[in-house]
PDB file of C-alpha atoms in Angstrom:
ATOM      1  CA  MET K 256      -8.736 -10.041 -10.639  1.00 35.00           C
ATOM      2  CA  ALA K 257     -11.587  -8.027 -12.106  1.00 41.00           C
ATOM      3  CA  LEU K 258      -9.215  -5.351 -13.351  1.00 48.00           C
ATOM      4  CA  GLY K 259     -10.223  -3.547 -16.525  1.00 51.00           C
ATOM      5  CA  GLY K 260      -7.736  -3.819 -19.371  1.00 69.00           C
ATOM      6  CA  LYS K 261      -7.216  -0.069 -19.599  1.00 81.00           C
ATOM      7  CA  ILE K 262      -6.545   0.182 -15.856  1.00 81.00           C
ATOM      8  CA  ALA K 263      -4.045  -2.669 -16.029  1.00 77.00           C
ATOM      9  CA  ALA K 264      -2.345  -0.851 -18.913  1.00 84.00           C
ATOM     10  CA  LEU K 265      -1.515   2.093 -16.605  1.00 89.00           C
ATOM     11  CA  GLY K 266       1.502   0.218 -15.240  1.00 87.00           C
ATOM     12  CA  GLU K 267       2.972  -3.015 -13.963  1.00 90.00           C
ATOM     13  CA  VAL K 268       2.209  -4.382 -10.519  1.00 92.00           C
ATOM     14  CA  MET K 269       5.113  -3.357  -8.291  1.00 95.00           C
ATOM     15  CA  GLN K 270       3.613  -4.254  -4.913  1.00 96.00           C
ATOM     16  CA  LEU K 271       1.560  -6.913  -3.159  1.00 95.00           C
ATOM     17  CA  ALA K 272      -0.174  -5.542  -0.060  1.00 95.00           C
ATOM     18  CA  PHE K 273      -1.722  -7.306   2.905  1.00 94.00           C
ATOM     19  CA  VAL K 274      -3.834  -6.202   5.881  1.00 94.00           C
ATOM     20  CA  PRO K 275      -3.148  -9.160   8.178  1.00 94.00           C
ATOM     21  CA  GLU K 276      -5.253  -9.915  11.223  1.00 91.00           C
ATOM     22  CA  ASP K 277      -1.986 -10.438  13.158  1.00 94.00           C
ATOM     23  CA  PHE K 278       0.572  -7.882  11.984  1.00 96.00           C
ATOM     24  CA  ASP K 279       3.458  -9.267  14.067  1.00 96.00           C
ATOM     25  CA  ALA K 280       2.830 -12.824  12.848  1.00 96.00           C
ATOM     26  CA  ALA K 281       2.818 -11.551   9.258  1.00 96.00           C
ATOM     27  CA  VAL K 282       6.177  -9.808   9.742  1.00 97.00           C
ATOM     28  CA  LYS K 283       7.559 -13.011  11.262  1.00 97.00           C
ATOM     29  CA  HIS K 284       6.257 -15.116   8.348  1.00 96.00           C
ATOM     30  CA  TRP K 285       7.631 -12.846   5.655  1.00 97.00           C
ATOM     31  CA  THR K 286      11.034 -12.434   7.320  1.00 97.00           C
ATOM     32  CA  GLU K 287      11.623 -15.927   8.748  1.00 96.00           C
ATOM     33  CA  VAL K 288       9.812 -18.187   6.273  1.00 96.00           C
ATOM     34  CA  MET K 289      10.036 -16.184   3.048  1.00 96.00           C
ATOM     35  CA  GLY K 290      13.364 -14.448   3.780  1.00 96.00           C
ATOM     36  CA  VAL K 291      11.952 -11.035   2.867  1.00 97.00           C
ATOM     37  CA  GLY K 292      13.278  -8.044   4.731  1.00 97.00           C
ATOM     38  CA  PRO K 293      14.115  -5.991   6.483  1.00 98.00           C
ATOM     39  CA  PHE K 294      10.729  -4.298   6.751  1.00 98.00           C
ATOM     40  CA  TYR K 295      10.680  -0.560   7.369  1.00 98.00           C
ATOM     41  CA  ILE K 296       7.677   0.628   9.342  1.00 98.00           C
ATOM     42  CA  ILE K 297       6.089   4.054   9.145  1.00 95.00           C
ATOM     43  CA  GLU K 298       3.651   4.588  12.005  1.00 96.00           C
ATOM     44  CA  GLY K 299       0.669   6.876  12.362  1.00 95.00           C
ATOM     45  CA  ILE K 300       0.054   7.709   8.711  1.00 95.00           C
ATOM     46  CA  HIS K 301      -2.929   9.869   7.802  1.00 95.00           C
ATOM     47  CA  LEU K 302      -3.090  10.929   4.167  1.00 94.00           C
ATOM     48  CA  ASP K 303      -3.588  14.644   3.630  1.00 95.00           C
ATOM     49  CA  GLY K 304      -7.057  15.302   2.230  1.00 96.00           C
ATOM     50  CA  MET K 305      -7.925  11.642   2.779  1.00 97.00           C
ATOM     51  CA  LYS K 306     -11.353  10.652   1.526  1.00 97.00           C
ATOM     52  CA  TYR K 307     -13.111   7.306   1.633  1.00 96.00           C
ATOM     53  CA  ARG K 308     -15.747   6.984  -1.076  1.00 95.00           C
ATOM     54  CA  GLY K 309     -15.692  10.764  -1.523  1.00 95.00           C
ATOM     55  CA  GLU K 310     -16.170  11.619   2.162  1.00 97.00           C
ATOM     56  CA  PRO K 311     -13.400  12.922   4.463  1.00 97.00           C
ATOM     57  CA  THR K 312     -12.051  10.352   6.894  1.00 97.00           C
ATOM     58  CA  ASP K 313      -9.642  10.508   9.823  1.00 96.00           C
ATOM     59  CA  ALA K 314      -8.311   6.970   9.296  1.00 96.00           C
ATOM     60  CA  VAL K 315      -4.793   6.352  10.592  1.00 97.00           C
ATOM     61  CA  PHE K 316      -2.631   3.347   9.780  1.00 96.00           C
ATOM     62  CA  ASP K 317       0.885   1.942   9.991  1.00 97.00           C
ATOM     63  CA  LEU K 318       2.638   0.339   7.070  1.00 95.00           C
ATOM     64  CA  ALA K 319       5.746  -1.771   6.717  1.00 98.00           C
ATOM     65  CA  LEU K 320       7.620  -2.124   3.429  1.00 97.00           C
ATOM     66  CA  ALA K 321      10.239  -4.598   2.222  1.00 98.00           C
ATOM     67  CA  TYR K 322      11.323  -6.059  -1.093  1.00 97.00           C
ATOM     68  CA  TRP K 323      11.200  -9.594  -2.439  1.00 96.00           C
ATOM     69  CA  GLY K 324      13.518  -9.154  -5.392  1.00 95.00           C
ATOM     70  CA  ASP K 325      11.899  -6.398  -7.464  1.00 95.00           C
ATOM     71  CA  LEU K 326       8.470  -6.870  -5.872  1.00 96.00           C
ATOM     72  CA  GLN K 327       7.540  -4.706  -2.898  1.00 97.00           C
ATOM     73  CA  ILE K 328       5.670  -6.345  -0.007  1.00 98.00           C
ATOM     74  CA  GLU K 329       3.503  -4.044   2.114  1.00 97.00           C
ATOM     75  CA  LEU K 330       1.936  -4.949   5.457  1.00 97.00           C
ATOM     76  CA  ILE K 331      -0.715  -2.551   6.780  1.00 96.00           C
ATOM     77  CA  ARG K 332      -2.006  -2.188  10.332  1.00 96.00           C
ATOM     78  CA  PRO K 333      -5.079   0.036  10.819  1.00 96.00           C
ATOM     79  CA  ARG K 334      -4.878   2.142  13.978  1.00 95.00           C
ATOM     80  CA  ASP K 335      -8.596   2.931  14.295  1.00 95.00           C
ATOM     81  CA  ASN K 336     -12.028   2.122  12.913  1.00 92.00           C
ATOM     82  CA  HIS K 337     -12.524   5.267  10.845  1.00 95.00           C
ATOM     83  CA  PRO K 338     -13.870   4.453   7.380  1.00 94.00           C
ATOM     84  CA  SER K 339     -11.143   3.227   5.019  1.00 94.00           C
ATOM     85  CA  VAL K 340     -10.183   0.316   2.810  1.00 92.00           C
ATOM     86  CA  TYR K 341      -8.305  -1.121   5.809  1.00 91.00           C
ATOM     87  CA  THR K 342     -11.440  -1.675   7.912  1.00 89.00           C
ATOM     88  CA  GLY K 343     -15.019  -2.769   7.262  1.00 84.00           C
ATOM     89  CA  GLU K 344     -15.774  -4.822   4.157  1.00 82.00           C
ATOM     90  CA  TYR K 345     -12.282  -4.235   2.750  1.00 81.00           C
ATOM     91  CA  GLY K 346     -10.472  -4.737   6.058  1.00 79.00           C
ATOM     92  CA  ALA K 347      -8.195  -7.469   7.347  1.00 70.00           C
ATOM     93  CA  THR K 348      -7.779 -10.243   4.816  1.00 70.00           C
ATOM     94  CA  GLY K 349      -6.333 -12.870   7.137  1.00 74.00           C
ATOM     95  CA  ASN K 350      -3.265 -13.820   5.146  1.00 75.00           C
ATOM     96  CA  GLY K 351      -4.787 -13.037   1.750  1.00 86.00           C
ATOM     97  CA  LEU K 352      -3.930 -10.347  -0.733  1.00 89.00           C
ATOM     98  CA  HIS K 353      -5.579  -6.999  -0.003  1.00 91.00           C
ATOM     99  CA  HIS K 354      -4.458  -4.961  -3.009  1.00 92.00           C
ATOM    100  CA  VAL K 355      -1.802  -4.492  -5.640  1.00 93.00           C
ATOM    101  CA  CYS K 356      -0.067  -1.229  -6.453  1.00 95.00           C
ATOM    102  CA  ILE K 357       1.021   0.305  -9.730  1.00 95.00           C
ATOM    103  CA  LEU K 358       3.104   3.443 -10.205  1.00 94.00           C
ATOM    104  CA  VAL K 359       2.074   6.173 -12.621  1.00 95.00           C
ATOM    105  CA  ASP K 360       3.584   9.437 -13.789  1.00 93.00           C
ATOM    106  CA  ASP K 361       0.263  11.230 -14.329  1.00 94.00           C
ATOM    107  CA  MET K 362      -2.439  10.858 -11.672  1.00 95.00           C
ATOM    108  CA  ASP K 363      -4.950  12.946 -13.622  1.00 95.00           C
ATOM    109  CA  HIS K 364      -4.657  10.549 -16.564  1.00 95.00           C
ATOM    110  CA  ALA K 365      -4.933   7.518 -14.256  1.00 95.00           C
ATOM    111  CA  ARG K 366      -8.074   8.952 -12.649  1.00 94.00           C
ATOM    112  CA  ALA K 367      -9.633   9.575 -16.058  1.00 94.00           C
ATOM    113  CA  VAL K 368      -8.912   6.003 -17.157  1.00 94.00           C
ATOM    114  CA  CYS K 369     -10.379   4.596 -13.923  1.00 92.00           C
ATOM    115  CA  GLU K 370     -13.502   6.730 -14.209  1.00 91.00           C
ATOM    116  CA  ALA K 371     -13.960   5.736 -17.887  1.00 91.00           C
ATOM    117  CA  GLU K 372     -13.722   2.078 -16.863  1.00 88.00           C
ATOM    118  CA  GLY K 373     -16.316   2.544 -14.108  1.00 89.00           C
ATOM    119  CA  ALA K 374     -13.847   1.852 -11.302  1.00 91.00           C
ATOM    120  CA  GLU K 375     -14.956   3.290  -7.969  1.00 91.00           C
ATOM    121  CA  ILE K 376     -12.380   5.464  -6.226  1.00 94.00           C
ATOM    122  CA  MET K 377     -12.393   4.109  -2.682  1.00 94.00           C
ATOM    123  CA  ILE K 378      -9.568   6.124  -1.097  1.00 95.00           C
ATOM    124  CA  GLU K 379      -7.701   9.207  -2.207  1.00 96.00           C
ATOM    125  CA  GLY K 380      -5.149  11.426  -0.565  1.00 96.00           C
ATOM    126  CA  THR K 381      -1.579  12.640  -0.535  1.00 94.00           C
ATOM    127  CA  PHE K 382       1.491  11.744   1.497  1.00 90.00           C
ATOM    128  CA  GLY K 383       3.905  14.629   1.183  1.00 86.00           C
ATOM    129  CA  THR K 384       3.874  15.320  -2.542  1.00 87.00           C
ATOM    130  CA  SER K 385       3.005  11.730  -3.479  1.00 92.00           C
ATOM    131  CA  LYS K 386      -0.577  11.149  -4.620  1.00 95.00           C
ATOM    132  CA  ALA K 387      -2.527   7.924  -4.130  1.00 96.00           C
ATOM    133  CA  ILE K 388      -5.904   6.540  -5.057  1.00 96.00           C
ATOM    134  CA  TYR K 389      -7.322   3.099  -4.419  1.00 95.00           C
ATOM    135  CA  VAL K 390      -9.846   1.877  -6.952  1.00 94.00           C
ATOM    136  CA  ASP K 391     -12.224  -1.071  -7.045  1.00 90.00           C
ATOM    137  CA  ALA K 392     -12.682  -2.072 -10.653  1.00 81.00           C
ATOM    138  CA  GLY K 393     -15.508  -4.410  -9.670  1.00 79.00           C
ATOM    139  CA  GLY K 394     -15.638  -7.483  -7.544  1.00 71.00           C
ATOM    140  CA  GLY K 395     -15.201  -6.194  -4.007  1.00 61.00           C
ATOM    141  CA  PRO K 396     -12.534  -7.331  -1.533  1.00 58.00           C
ATOM    142  CA  GLY K 397      -9.328  -8.633  -3.081  1.00 62.00           C
ATOM    143  CA  THR K 398      -9.715  -6.572  -6.243  1.00 74.00           C
ATOM    144  CA  LEU K 399      -8.412  -3.211  -5.073  1.00 90.00           C
ATOM    145  CA  VAL K 400      -5.695  -1.448  -7.029  1.00 94.00           C
ATOM    146  CA  GLU K 401      -3.606   1.292  -5.465  1.00 95.00           C
ATOM    147  CA  ILE K 402      -2.390   3.805  -7.998  1.00 96.00           C
ATOM    148  CA  LEU K 403       0.552   5.851  -6.761  1.00 95.00           C
ATOM    149  CA  GLN K 404       2.252   8.861  -8.255  1.00 94.00           C
ATOM    150  CA  GLN K 405       5.484   9.127  -6.300  1.00 88.00           C
ATOM    151  CA  ALA K 406       7.045  12.387  -5.256  1.00 81.00           C
ATOM    152  CA  LYS K 407       9.991  13.345  -7.430  1.00 78.00           C
ATOM    153  CA  ASP K 408      11.350  15.937  -5.007  1.00 72.00           C
ATOM    154  CA  GLY K 409      12.511  13.782  -2.117  1.00 66.00           C
ATOM    155  CA  PRO K 410      14.758  10.857  -1.291  1.00 70.00           C
ATOM    156  CA  ASP K 411      14.236   7.560  -3.117  1.00 86.00           C
ATOM    157  CA  LEU K 412      12.553   5.794  -0.198  1.00 89.00           C
ATOM    158  CA  PHE K 413      11.688   2.681  -2.204  1.00 93.00           C
ATOM    159  CA  GLY K 414      15.245   2.453  -3.544  1.00 93.00           C
ATOM    160  CA  MET K 415      16.681   2.706  -0.025  1.00 94.00           C
ATOM    161  CA  ILE K 416      14.379  -0.051   1.268  1.00 96.00           C
ATOM    162  CA  LYS K 417      15.149  -2.274  -1.714  1.00 96.00           C
ATOM    163  CA  ALA K 418      18.909  -1.779  -1.277  1.00 96.00           C
ATOM    164  CA  ALA K 419      18.662  -2.744   2.414  1.00 96.00           C
ATOM    165  CA  GLY K 420      17.273  -6.132   1.406  1.00 96.00           C
ATOM    166  CA  ILE K 421      20.214  -7.025  -0.819  1.00 95.00           C
ATOM    167  CA  GLY K 422      22.321  -9.458   1.184  1.00 95.00           C
ATOM    168  CA  TRP K 423      20.180  -8.872   4.307  1.00 96.00           C
ATOM    169  CA  ASP K 424      21.433 -11.114   7.128  1.00 96.00           C
ATOM    170  CA  GLY K 425      18.106 -11.448   8.976  1.00 95.00           C
ATOM    171  CA  SER K 426      18.997  -8.981  11.714  1.00 95.00           C
ATOM    172  CA  GLU K 427      16.540  -6.358  12.925  1.00 96.00           C
ATOM    173  CA  PRO K 428      13.623  -7.548  10.751  1.00 97.00           C
ATOM    174  CA  LEU K 429      11.378  -4.554  11.573  1.00 97.00           C
ATOM    175  CA  ARG K 430      12.997  -1.117  11.507  1.00 97.00           C
ATOM    176  CA  LYS K 431      11.355   2.237  12.240  1.00 95.00           C
ATOM    177  CA  LEU K 432      11.331   4.834   9.534  1.00 86.00           C
ATOM    178  CA  GLY K 433      10.471   8.465  10.078  1.00 63.00           C
TER     179      GLY K 433
END
């Protein structure tokens, strides 16, 4: 991955994310073949203040989250063709990796590091009080890094999803959240 050393130093990869051409087939693969699950789906997400390459966008997407040990797996389904990293040149990756995610405590610092490294901010926005940016550190599709500053004022969503996967019996592989 063409990820600058200073960007990589912001945090460890905690998530592998995919934008599959066939969302349902991807869920089936991850749950039945890989034993990952259950996935929790959040439908109709639009980030507040969402911008794609600095311009406002009305992109809407669904995402499903599950854990494979300590590693989060995210499956994304775009709901429209508005400009975003989920459509166009960065869109569906077949079964390939779309982006990785790292968690940070200070988004302003992360932004400054990315800008100093020449990484282009592709997407930015908020989800509740969580802040997210997606950066391309050079190289195009497959090299995106999501940088997420999680909300500290709400429930531990990731912890709840991770706990659900411990000893999961394979039942109800896709569960609605929200």
